[in-house]
mmCIF file of C-alpha atoms in Angstrom:
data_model
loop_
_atom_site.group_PDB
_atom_site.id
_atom_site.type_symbol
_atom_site.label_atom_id
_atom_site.label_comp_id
_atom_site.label_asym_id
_atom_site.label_seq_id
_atom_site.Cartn_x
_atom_site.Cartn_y
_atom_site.Cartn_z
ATOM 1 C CA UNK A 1 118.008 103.669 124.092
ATOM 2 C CA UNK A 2 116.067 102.941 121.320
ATOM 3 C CA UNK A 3 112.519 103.753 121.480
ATOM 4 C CA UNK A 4 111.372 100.183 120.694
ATOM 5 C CA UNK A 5 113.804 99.107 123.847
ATOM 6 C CA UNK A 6 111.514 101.647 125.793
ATOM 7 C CA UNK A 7 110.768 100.836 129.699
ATOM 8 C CA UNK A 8 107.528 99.289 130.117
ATOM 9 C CA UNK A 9 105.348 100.899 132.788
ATOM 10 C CA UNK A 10 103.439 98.686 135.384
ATOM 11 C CA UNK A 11 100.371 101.418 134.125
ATOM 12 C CA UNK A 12 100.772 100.224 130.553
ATOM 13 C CA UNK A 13 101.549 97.024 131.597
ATOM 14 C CA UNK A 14 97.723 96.595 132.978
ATOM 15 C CA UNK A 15 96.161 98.396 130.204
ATOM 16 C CA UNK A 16 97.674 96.311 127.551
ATOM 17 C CA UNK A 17 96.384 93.156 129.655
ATOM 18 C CA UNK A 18 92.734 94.848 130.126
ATOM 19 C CA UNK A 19 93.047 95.156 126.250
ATOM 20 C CA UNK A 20 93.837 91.652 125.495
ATOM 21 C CA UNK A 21 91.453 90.527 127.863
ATOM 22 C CA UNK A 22 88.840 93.369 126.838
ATOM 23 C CA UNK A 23 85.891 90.687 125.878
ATOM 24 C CA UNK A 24 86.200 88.051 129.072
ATOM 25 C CA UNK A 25 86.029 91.667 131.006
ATOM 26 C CA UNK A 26 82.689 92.496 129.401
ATOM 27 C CA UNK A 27 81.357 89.296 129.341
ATOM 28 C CA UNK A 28 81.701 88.348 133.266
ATOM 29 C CA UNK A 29 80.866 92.602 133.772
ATOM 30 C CA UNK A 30 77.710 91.580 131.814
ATOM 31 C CA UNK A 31 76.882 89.105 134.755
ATOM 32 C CA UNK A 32 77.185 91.053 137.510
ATOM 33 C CA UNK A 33 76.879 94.392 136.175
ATOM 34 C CA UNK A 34 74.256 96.939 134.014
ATOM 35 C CA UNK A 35 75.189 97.533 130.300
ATOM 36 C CA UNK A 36 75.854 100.866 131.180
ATOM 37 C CA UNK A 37 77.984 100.268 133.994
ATOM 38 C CA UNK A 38 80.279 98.419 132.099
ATOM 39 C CA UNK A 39 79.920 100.750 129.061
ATOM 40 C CA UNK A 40 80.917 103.664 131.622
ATOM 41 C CA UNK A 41 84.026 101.323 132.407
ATOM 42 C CA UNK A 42 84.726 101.120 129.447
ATOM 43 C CA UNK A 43 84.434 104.869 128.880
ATOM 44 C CA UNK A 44 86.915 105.571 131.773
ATOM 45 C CA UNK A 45 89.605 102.725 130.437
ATOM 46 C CA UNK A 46 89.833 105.151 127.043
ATOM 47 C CA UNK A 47 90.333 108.028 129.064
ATOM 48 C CA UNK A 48 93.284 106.665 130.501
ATOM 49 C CA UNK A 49 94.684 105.002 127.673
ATOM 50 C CA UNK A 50 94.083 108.698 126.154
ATOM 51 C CA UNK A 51 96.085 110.607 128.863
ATOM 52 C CA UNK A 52 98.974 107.793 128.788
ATOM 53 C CA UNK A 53 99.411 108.124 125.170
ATOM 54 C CA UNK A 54 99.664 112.081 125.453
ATOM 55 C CA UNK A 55 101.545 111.433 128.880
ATOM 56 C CA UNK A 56 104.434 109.505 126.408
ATOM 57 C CA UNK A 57 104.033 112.369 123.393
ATOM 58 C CA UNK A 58 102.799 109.590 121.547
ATOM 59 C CA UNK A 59 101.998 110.015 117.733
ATOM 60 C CA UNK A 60 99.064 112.401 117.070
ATOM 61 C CA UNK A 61 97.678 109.308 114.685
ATOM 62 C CA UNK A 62 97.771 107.204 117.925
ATOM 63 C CA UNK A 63 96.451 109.796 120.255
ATOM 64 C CA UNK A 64 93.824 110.961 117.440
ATOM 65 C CA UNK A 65 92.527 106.930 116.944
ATOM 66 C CA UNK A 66 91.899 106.532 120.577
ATOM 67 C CA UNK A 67 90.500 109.957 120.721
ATOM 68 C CA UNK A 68 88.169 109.200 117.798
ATOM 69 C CA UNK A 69 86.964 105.522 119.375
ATOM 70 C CA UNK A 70 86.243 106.857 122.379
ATOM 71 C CA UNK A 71 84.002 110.220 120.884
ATOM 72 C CA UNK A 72 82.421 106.584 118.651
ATOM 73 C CA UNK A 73 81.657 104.891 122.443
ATOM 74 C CA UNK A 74 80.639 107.453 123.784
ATOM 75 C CA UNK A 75 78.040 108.136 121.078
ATOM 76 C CA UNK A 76 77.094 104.460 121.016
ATOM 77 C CA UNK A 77 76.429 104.643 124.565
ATOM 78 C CA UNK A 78 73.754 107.256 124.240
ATOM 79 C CA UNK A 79 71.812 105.093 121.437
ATOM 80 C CA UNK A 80 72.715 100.860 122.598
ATOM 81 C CA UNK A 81 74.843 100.099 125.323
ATOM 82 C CA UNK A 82 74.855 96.728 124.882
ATOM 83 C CA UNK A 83 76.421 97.342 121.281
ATOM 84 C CA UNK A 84 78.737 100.129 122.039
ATOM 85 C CA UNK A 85 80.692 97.803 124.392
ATOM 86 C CA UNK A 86 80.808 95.270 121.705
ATOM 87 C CA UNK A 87 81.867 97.635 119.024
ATOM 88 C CA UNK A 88 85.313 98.444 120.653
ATOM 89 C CA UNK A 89 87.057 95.334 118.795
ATOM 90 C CA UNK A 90 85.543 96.349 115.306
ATOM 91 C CA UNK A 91 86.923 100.540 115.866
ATOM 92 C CA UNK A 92 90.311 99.424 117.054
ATOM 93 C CA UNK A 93 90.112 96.693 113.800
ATOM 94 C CA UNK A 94 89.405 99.629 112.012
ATOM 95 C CA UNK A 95 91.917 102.131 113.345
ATOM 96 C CA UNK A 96 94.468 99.604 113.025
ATOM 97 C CA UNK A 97 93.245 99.545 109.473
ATOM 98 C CA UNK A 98 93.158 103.269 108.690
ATOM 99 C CA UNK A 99 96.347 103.311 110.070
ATOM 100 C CA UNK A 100 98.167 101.255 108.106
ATOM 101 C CA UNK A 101 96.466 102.273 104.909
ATOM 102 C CA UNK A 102 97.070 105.605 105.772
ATOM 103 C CA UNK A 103 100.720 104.591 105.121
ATOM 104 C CA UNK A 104 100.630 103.347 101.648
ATOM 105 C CA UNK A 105 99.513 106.866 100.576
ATOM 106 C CA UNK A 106 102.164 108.301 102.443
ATOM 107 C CA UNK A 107 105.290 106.140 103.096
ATOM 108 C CA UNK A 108 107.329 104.478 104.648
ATOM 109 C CA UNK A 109 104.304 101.790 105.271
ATOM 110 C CA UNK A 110 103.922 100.768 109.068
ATOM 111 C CA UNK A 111 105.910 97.551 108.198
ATOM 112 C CA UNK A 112 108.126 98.795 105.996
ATOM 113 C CA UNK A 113 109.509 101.096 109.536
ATOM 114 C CA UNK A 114 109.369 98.052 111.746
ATOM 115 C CA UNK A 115 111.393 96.146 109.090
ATOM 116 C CA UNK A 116 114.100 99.132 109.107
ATOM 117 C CA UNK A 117 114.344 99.254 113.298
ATOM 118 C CA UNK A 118 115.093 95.414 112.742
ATOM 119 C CA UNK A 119 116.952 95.261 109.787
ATOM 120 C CA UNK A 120 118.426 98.610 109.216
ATOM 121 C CA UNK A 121 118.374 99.589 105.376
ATOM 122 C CA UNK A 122 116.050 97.778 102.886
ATOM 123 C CA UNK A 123 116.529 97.626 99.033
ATOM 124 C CA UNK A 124 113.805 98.178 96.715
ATOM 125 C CA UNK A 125 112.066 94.456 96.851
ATOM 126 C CA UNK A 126 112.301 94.871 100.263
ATOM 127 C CA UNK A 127 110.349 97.800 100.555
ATOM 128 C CA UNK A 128 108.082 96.633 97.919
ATOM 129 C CA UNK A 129 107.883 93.292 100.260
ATOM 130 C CA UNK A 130 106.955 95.242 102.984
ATOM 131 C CA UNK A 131 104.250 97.559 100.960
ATOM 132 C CA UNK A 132 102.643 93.925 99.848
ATOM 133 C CA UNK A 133 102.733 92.980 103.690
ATOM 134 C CA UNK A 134 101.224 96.219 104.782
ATOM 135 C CA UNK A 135 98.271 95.547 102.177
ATOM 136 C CA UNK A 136 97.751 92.467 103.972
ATOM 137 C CA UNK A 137 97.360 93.657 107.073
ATOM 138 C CA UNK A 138 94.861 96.620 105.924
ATOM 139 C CA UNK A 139 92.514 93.498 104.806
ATOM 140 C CA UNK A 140 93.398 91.261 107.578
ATOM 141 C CA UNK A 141 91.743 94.244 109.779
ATOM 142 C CA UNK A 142 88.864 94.574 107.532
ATOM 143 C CA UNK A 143 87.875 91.477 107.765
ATOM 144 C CA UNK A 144 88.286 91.279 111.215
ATOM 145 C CA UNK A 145 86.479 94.481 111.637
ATOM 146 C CA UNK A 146 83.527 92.852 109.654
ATOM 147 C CA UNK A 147 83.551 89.594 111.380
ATOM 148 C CA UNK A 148 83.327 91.885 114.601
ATOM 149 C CA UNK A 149 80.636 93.705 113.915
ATOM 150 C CA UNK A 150 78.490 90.625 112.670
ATOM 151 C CA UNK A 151 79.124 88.939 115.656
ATOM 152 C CA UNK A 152 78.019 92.549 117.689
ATOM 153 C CA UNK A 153 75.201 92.396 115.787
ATOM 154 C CA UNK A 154 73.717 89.178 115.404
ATOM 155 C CA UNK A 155 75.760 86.855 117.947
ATOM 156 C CA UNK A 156 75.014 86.451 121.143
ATOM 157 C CA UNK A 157 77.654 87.445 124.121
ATOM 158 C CA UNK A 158 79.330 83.884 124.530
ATOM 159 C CA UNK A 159 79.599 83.825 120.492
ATOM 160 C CA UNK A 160 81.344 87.248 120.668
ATOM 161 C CA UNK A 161 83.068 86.312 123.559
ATOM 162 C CA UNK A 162 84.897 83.654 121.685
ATOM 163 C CA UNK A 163 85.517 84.946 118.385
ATOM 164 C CA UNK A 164 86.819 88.464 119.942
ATOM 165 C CA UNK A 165 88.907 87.474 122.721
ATOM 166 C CA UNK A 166 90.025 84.054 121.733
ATOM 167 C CA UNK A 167 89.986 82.809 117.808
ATOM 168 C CA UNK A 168 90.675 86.890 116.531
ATOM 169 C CA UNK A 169 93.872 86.670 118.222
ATOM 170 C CA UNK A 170 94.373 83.238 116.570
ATOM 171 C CA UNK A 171 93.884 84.582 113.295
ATOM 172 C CA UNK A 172 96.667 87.543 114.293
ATOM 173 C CA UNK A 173 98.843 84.795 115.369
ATOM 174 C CA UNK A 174 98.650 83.190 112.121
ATOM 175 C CA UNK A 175 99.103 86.034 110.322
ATOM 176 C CA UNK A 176 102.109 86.993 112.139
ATOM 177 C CA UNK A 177 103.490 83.302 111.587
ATOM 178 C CA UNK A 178 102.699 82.738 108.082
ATOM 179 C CA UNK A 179 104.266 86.395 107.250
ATOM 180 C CA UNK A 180 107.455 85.097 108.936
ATOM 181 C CA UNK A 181 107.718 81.763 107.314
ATOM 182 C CA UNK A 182 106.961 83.896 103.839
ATOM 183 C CA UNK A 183 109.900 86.389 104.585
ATOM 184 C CA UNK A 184 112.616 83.429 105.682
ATOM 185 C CA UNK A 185 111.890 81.869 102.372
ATOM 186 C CA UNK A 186 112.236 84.838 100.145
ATOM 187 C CA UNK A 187 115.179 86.153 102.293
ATOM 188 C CA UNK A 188 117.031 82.349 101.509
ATOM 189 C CA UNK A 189 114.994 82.932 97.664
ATOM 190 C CA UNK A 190 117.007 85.888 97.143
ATOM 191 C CA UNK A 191 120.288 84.723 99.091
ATOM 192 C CA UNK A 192 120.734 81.867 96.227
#
């Protein structure tokens, strides 16, 4: 079975739903609980998203960015809880960025391997396609990173709240759906 095809655990099931949910967590923790508290939460949520990914011999990149956000929380939490629980969106923005830059300087690019699980073998535009694609994801990240930390920094919870667990994942939708409706109409481009 391919690995893509892989059976989805009730575990990783949760953990991806914590994820997407991560800021509504912390801000109705925030209510009822300390900063710390939650931070410690927080702290024990990496930890097991660290022993599943060595649990399924994940990547070392994948097992080395959660390793290296929670050694960040961790830190944070020693100096400002408060803004060590709203930093996770801006170190998984920028692991998701390091990531995929990381694989222009050493291909194939991240998209350029989820374009070959879906499409099998890719000609040259292609792969330059998917290079230009993988570029625009490394500053869609950025920028999300940066719009992340401003709003850890200088908005309050309900303004974080909103832009990191509702209009963020807008702005990954969109990307998603304008990269889509860009590769149908150079895919029908090149077809005539």
């Amino acid at each position: 079975m391919p690995s893509w095809r892989r059976k989805v655990r009730p575990l990783d099931l949760l953990l991806v739903l914590i994820s997407l949910a991560y800021p509504f967590v912390v801000y109705f923790g925030l209510v009822h609980f300390s900063p710390l508290t939650v931070g410690l939460a927080l702290v024990v949520f990496l930890i097991l998203r660290l022993l599943l990914q060595r649990h399924r011999r994940a990547r070392r990149s994948e097992f080395g960015i959660y390793l290296a956000v929670l050694a960040a929380i961790a830190v944070l939490l020693m100096v400002n809880e408060l803004l060590a629980i709203k930093t996770y969106p801006v170190l998984i923005s920028l692991s998701f960025a390091v990531v995929f830059g990381y694989s222009l300087f050493n291909p194939p690019t991240i998209i350029e391997r989820f374009a070959r699980m879906m499409e099998g073998e890719l000609d040259e535009q292609a792969i330059r396609y998917t290079r230009n694609v993988t570029v625009a994801w490394v500053v869609f990240f950025l920028l999300n990173a940066a719009i992340s930390l401003w709003t850890a920094l200088y908005g309050d919870l309900a303004t974080w709240t909103l832009y990191n667990g509702f209009i963020s994942y807008i702005l990954i939708g969109l990307m998603f759906g304008g990269e889509f409706l860009l590769r149908q109409y150079v895919k029908r481009k090149k077809v005539s």
